[in-house]
């Protein structure tokens, strides 16, 4: 599959939000939270250290990756963090996730980041294999304490296999 990777635009809000909902993020389209989520999306688009890239095939958004540069107290260079990477299910395994990840890596390198990191739910074993194939290492465990009454972290959908608790934790998948 040949997809075009480009920076997200305000008119991509619904498509990007739908992809994030497919990934297991809280539902916001058509909810009272939608205006606030749209404002957050626009904020990301306008922030100099935050990025959203989309993959488009025949003018339809089929994937997205977002990335934030984060200064850390003990590094001169920023750390590039990818909160989300998703390719819609019927477009997976066609190189779209690899193209999105490569775009984020290129931008991170160009901006002087010392690393690029993400997390992936322990049960997303296909995603883990994808990240390893693309030169990433399983370098940490992820711990979280949720303060809001939201379904977080996302749970496996349908009949996805659930790994045991010793598997690497997290939340993103291509």
mmCIF file of C-alpha atoms in Angstrom:
data_model
loop_
_atom_site.group_PDB
_atom_site.id
_atom_site.type_symbol
_atom_site.label_atom_id
_atom_site.label_comp_id
_atom_site.label_asym_id
_atom_site.label_seq_id
_atom_site.Cartn_x
_atom_site.Cartn_y
_atom_site.Cartn_z
ATOM 1 C CA UNK A 1 0.000 0.000 0.000
ATOM 2 C CA UNK A 2 1.292 3.440 -0.883
ATOM 3 C CA UNK A 3 0.307 6.095 1.605
ATOM 4 C CA UNK A 4 1.261 9.735 1.779
ATOM 5 C CA UNK A 5 2.600 10.911 5.142
ATOM 6 C CA UNK A 6 1.896 14.543 5.962
ATOM 7 C CA UNK A 7 1.397 16.882 8.895
ATOM 8 C CA UNK A 8 -2.107 16.772 10.303
ATOM 9 C CA UNK A 9 -4.407 19.719 9.641
ATOM 10 C CA UNK A 10 -7.434 20.982 11.596
ATOM 11 C CA UNK A 11 -9.789 19.244 9.166
ATOM 12 C CA UNK A 12 -8.218 15.883 10.140
ATOM 13 C CA UNK A 13 -9.702 16.084 13.632
ATOM 14 C CA UNK A 14 -12.548 13.611 13.105
ATOM 15 C CA UNK A 15 -10.386 11.064 11.268
ATOM 16 C CA UNK A 16 -7.562 11.233 13.822
ATOM 17 C CA UNK A 17 -9.989 11.052 16.742
ATOM 18 C CA UNK A 18 -11.734 8.034 15.191
ATOM 19 C CA UNK A 19 -8.364 6.305 14.826
ATOM 20 C CA UNK A 20 -7.533 7.025 18.465
ATOM 21 C CA UNK A 21 -10.901 5.606 19.494
ATOM 22 C CA UNK A 22 -10.074 2.491 17.411
ATOM 23 C CA UNK A 23 -6.843 2.240 19.425
ATOM 24 C CA UNK A 24 -8.859 2.200 22.646
ATOM 25 C CA UNK A 25 -8.635 5.830 23.657
ATOM 26 C CA UNK A 26 -11.701 7.300 25.387
ATOM 27 C CA UNK A 27 -14.617 8.010 23.059
ATOM 28 C CA UNK A 28 -15.022 11.710 22.343
ATOM 29 C CA UNK A 29 -16.654 12.099 18.928
ATOM 30 C CA UNK A 30 -20.298 13.014 19.446
ATOM 31 C CA UNK A 31 -19.844 13.457 23.207
ATOM 32 C CA UNK A 32 -19.918 16.602 25.359
ATOM 33 C CA UNK A 33 -16.101 16.335 25.505
ATOM 34 C CA UNK A 34 -15.680 16.745 21.743
ATOM 35 C CA UNK A 35 -15.179 20.565 21.771
ATOM 36 C CA UNK A 36 -12.461 20.297 24.450
ATOM 37 C CA UNK A 37 -10.781 17.442 22.561
ATOM 38 C CA UNK A 38 -10.918 19.488 19.348
ATOM 39 C CA UNK A 39 -9.250 22.382 21.212
ATOM 40 C CA UNK A 40 -6.523 20.020 22.449
ATOM 41 C CA UNK A 41 -6.010 18.746 18.881
ATOM 42 C CA UNK A 42 -5.653 22.324 17.602
ATOM 43 C CA UNK A 43 -3.255 23.083 20.472
ATOM 44 C CA UNK A 44 -1.045 20.161 19.401
ATOM 45 C CA UNK A 45 -1.077 21.364 15.803
ATOM 46 C CA UNK A 46 0.113 24.815 16.878
ATOM 47 C CA UNK A 47 2.730 23.803 19.451
ATOM 48 C CA UNK A 48 6.373 23.960 18.276
ATOM 49 C CA UNK A 49 7.393 20.788 20.182
ATOM 50 C CA UNK A 50 4.353 18.617 19.357
ATOM 51 C CA UNK A 51 3.565 16.898 16.112
ATOM 52 C CA UNK A 52 0.778 14.886 14.549
ATOM 53 C CA UNK A 53 1.384 13.146 11.246
ATOM 54 C CA UNK A 54 -1.229 11.267 9.259
ATOM 55 C CA UNK A 55 -1.022 8.601 6.593
ATOM 56 C CA UNK A 56 -3.408 9.172 3.738
ATOM 57 C CA UNK A 57 -4.439 6.781 0.978
ATOM 58 C CA UNK A 58 -6.669 8.138 -1.776
ATOM 59 C CA UNK A 59 -7.412 11.215 0.414
ATOM 60 C CA UNK A 60 -8.589 9.030 3.323
ATOM 61 C CA UNK A 61 -6.687 9.144 6.626
ATOM 62 C CA UNK A 62 -5.705 5.552 7.467
ATOM 63 C CA UNK A 63 -3.089 6.079 10.164
ATOM 64 C CA UNK A 64 -1.571 8.584 12.552
ATOM 65 C CA UNK A 65 1.341 9.136 14.878
ATOM 66 C CA UNK A 66 1.793 11.910 17.394
ATOM 67 C CA UNK A 67 5.032 12.935 19.024
ATOM 68 C CA UNK A 68 6.158 15.394 21.695
ATOM 69 C CA UNK A 69 9.653 16.622 22.398
ATOM 70 C CA UNK A 70 10.291 16.635 26.123
ATOM 71 C CA UNK A 71 13.200 18.301 27.874
ATOM 72 C CA UNK A 72 14.677 16.189 30.635
ATOM 73 C CA UNK A 73 16.689 17.610 33.515
ATOM 74 C CA UNK A 74 19.805 15.536 32.876
ATOM 75 C CA UNK A 75 20.033 15.739 29.058
ATOM 76 C CA UNK A 76 20.911 18.635 26.779
ATOM 77 C CA UNK A 77 18.947 17.114 23.911
ATOM 78 C CA UNK A 78 15.181 16.528 24.092
ATOM 79 C CA UNK A 79 13.541 13.131 24.331
ATOM 80 C CA UNK A 80 10.959 12.327 21.623
ATOM 81 C CA UNK A 81 7.844 10.629 23.021
ATOM 82 C CA UNK A 82 5.216 8.946 20.842
ATOM 83 C CA UNK A 83 1.937 8.725 22.759
ATOM 84 C CA UNK A 84 0.006 7.128 19.889
ATOM 85 C CA UNK A 85 0.632 5.213 16.680
ATOM 86 C CA UNK A 86 -2.324 3.614 14.937
ATOM 87 C CA UNK A 87 -3.081 2.285 11.478
ATOM 88 C CA UNK A 88 -6.685 1.363 10.814
ATOM 89 C CA UNK A 89 -7.137 -2.396 10.899
ATOM 90 C CA UNK A 90 -7.763 -2.990 7.187
ATOM 91 C CA UNK A 91 -4.576 -1.060 6.247
ATOM 92 C CA UNK A 92 -2.161 -2.844 8.591
ATOM 93 C CA UNK A 93 0.869 -4.810 7.389
ATOM 94 C CA UNK A 94 1.201 -2.663 4.276
ATOM 95 C CA UNK A 95 4.060 -0.415 5.358
ATOM 96 C CA UNK A 96 1.926 2.457 6.683
ATOM 97 C CA UNK A 97 3.005 2.044 10.311
ATOM 98 C CA UNK A 98 6.649 1.826 9.206
ATOM 99 C CA UNK A 99 6.285 5.040 7.187
ATOM 100 C CA UNK A 100 4.679 6.867 10.121
ATOM 101 C CA UNK A 101 7.344 5.659 12.554
ATOM 102 C CA UNK A 102 10.092 6.650 10.104
ATOM 103 C CA UNK A 103 8.594 10.141 9.771
ATOM 104 C CA UNK A 104 8.567 10.608 13.546
ATOM 105 C CA UNK A 105 12.131 9.308 13.794
ATOM 106 C CA UNK A 106 13.337 11.650 11.028
ATOM 107 C CA UNK A 107 11.729 14.684 12.673
ATOM 108 C CA UNK A 108 13.072 13.697 16.104
ATOM 109 C CA UNK A 109 16.601 13.310 14.727
ATOM 110 C CA UNK A 110 16.363 16.579 12.781
ATOM 111 C CA UNK A 111 15.350 18.367 15.985
ATOM 112 C CA UNK A 112 18.242 16.882 17.940
ATOM 113 C CA UNK A 113 16.395 14.350 20.108
ATOM 114 C CA UNK A 114 18.609 11.828 21.883
ATOM 115 C CA UNK A 115 15.947 9.098 21.650
ATOM 116 C CA UNK A 116 12.477 8.189 20.482
ATOM 117 C CA UNK A 117 10.276 6.138 22.792
ATOM 118 C CA UNK A 118 6.745 4.822 23.013
ATOM 119 C CA UNK A 119 4.755 2.320 25.017
ATOM 120 C CA UNK A 120 2.646 -0.594 23.875
ATOM 121 C CA UNK A 121 0.077 -2.593 25.821
ATOM 122 C CA UNK A 122 1.471 -5.914 27.032
ATOM 123 C CA UNK A 123 -1.141 -7.803 24.996
ATOM 124 C CA UNK A 124 -0.287 -6.079 21.667
ATOM 125 C CA UNK A 125 2.249 -8.691 20.656
ATOM 126 C CA UNK A 126 2.015 -7.910 16.913
ATOM 127 C CA UNK A 127 2.932 -4.306 17.698
ATOM 128 C CA UNK A 128 5.881 -5.443 19.834
ATOM 129 C CA UNK A 129 7.239 -7.494 16.944
ATOM 130 C CA UNK A 130 6.774 -4.477 14.647
ATOM 131 C CA UNK A 131 8.734 -2.170 16.968
ATOM 132 C CA UNK A 132 11.551 -4.674 17.382
ATOM 133 C CA UNK A 133 11.773 -5.119 13.586
ATOM 134 C CA UNK A 134 12.159 -1.346 13.304
ATOM 135 C CA UNK A 135 15.184 -1.110 15.596
ATOM 136 C CA UNK A 136 13.507 -0.347 18.906
ATOM 137 C CA UNK A 137 14.279 -2.218 22.111
ATOM 138 C CA UNK A 138 12.047 -3.223 24.984
ATOM 139 C CA UNK A 139 13.705 -0.884 27.456
ATOM 140 C CA UNK A 140 11.348 -0.369 30.386
ATOM 141 C CA UNK A 141 8.208 -1.280 32.270
ATOM 142 C CA UNK A 142 5.369 1.198 32.440
ATOM 143 C CA UNK A 143 3.442 1.931 35.641
ATOM 144 C CA UNK A 144 0.351 4.092 35.871
ATOM 145 C CA UNK A 145 -2.065 5.353 38.493
ATOM 146 C CA UNK A 146 -5.276 6.657 36.934
ATOM 147 C CA UNK A 147 -6.944 9.591 38.716
ATOM 148 C CA UNK A 148 -9.950 10.069 36.427
ATOM 149 C CA UNK A 149 -12.965 7.824 36.052
ATOM 150 C CA UNK A 150 -12.065 6.674 32.548
ATOM 151 C CA UNK A 151 -11.421 3.198 31.150
ATOM 152 C CA UNK A 152 -7.636 3.306 31.173
ATOM 153 C CA UNK A 153 -5.413 1.640 30.163
ATOM 154 C CA UNK A 154 -7.225 0.139 27.166
ATOM 155 C CA UNK A 155 -8.017 -3.538 27.360
ATOM 156 C CA UNK A 156 -7.760 -6.062 24.540
ATOM 157 C CA UNK A 157 -10.612 -5.897 22.071
ATOM 158 C CA UNK A 158 -12.514 -9.040 21.186
ATOM 159 C CA UNK A 159 -10.390 -12.126 20.956
ATOM 160 C CA UNK A 160 -6.873 -10.623 21.105
ATOM 161 C CA UNK A 161 -4.598 -12.803 23.231
ATOM 162 C CA UNK A 162 -3.747 -11.477 26.673
ATOM 163 C CA UNK A 163 -0.169 -12.053 27.822
ATOM 164 C CA UNK A 164 0.725 -12.731 31.409
ATOM 165 C CA UNK A 165 1.653 -9.867 33.742
ATOM 166 C CA UNK A 166 5.376 -10.364 33.178
ATOM 167 C CA UNK A 167 5.059 -9.082 29.593
ATOM 168 C CA UNK A 168 6.044 -5.496 28.772
ATOM 169 C CA UNK A 169 3.176 -3.090 29.485
ATOM 170 C CA UNK A 170 1.926 0.028 27.649
ATOM 171 C CA UNK A 171 -0.657 1.336 25.174
ATOM 172 C CA UNK A 172 0.211 2.068 21.499
ATOM 173 C CA UNK A 173 0.130 -0.059 18.372
ATOM 174 C CA UNK A 174 0.626 0.431 14.648
#
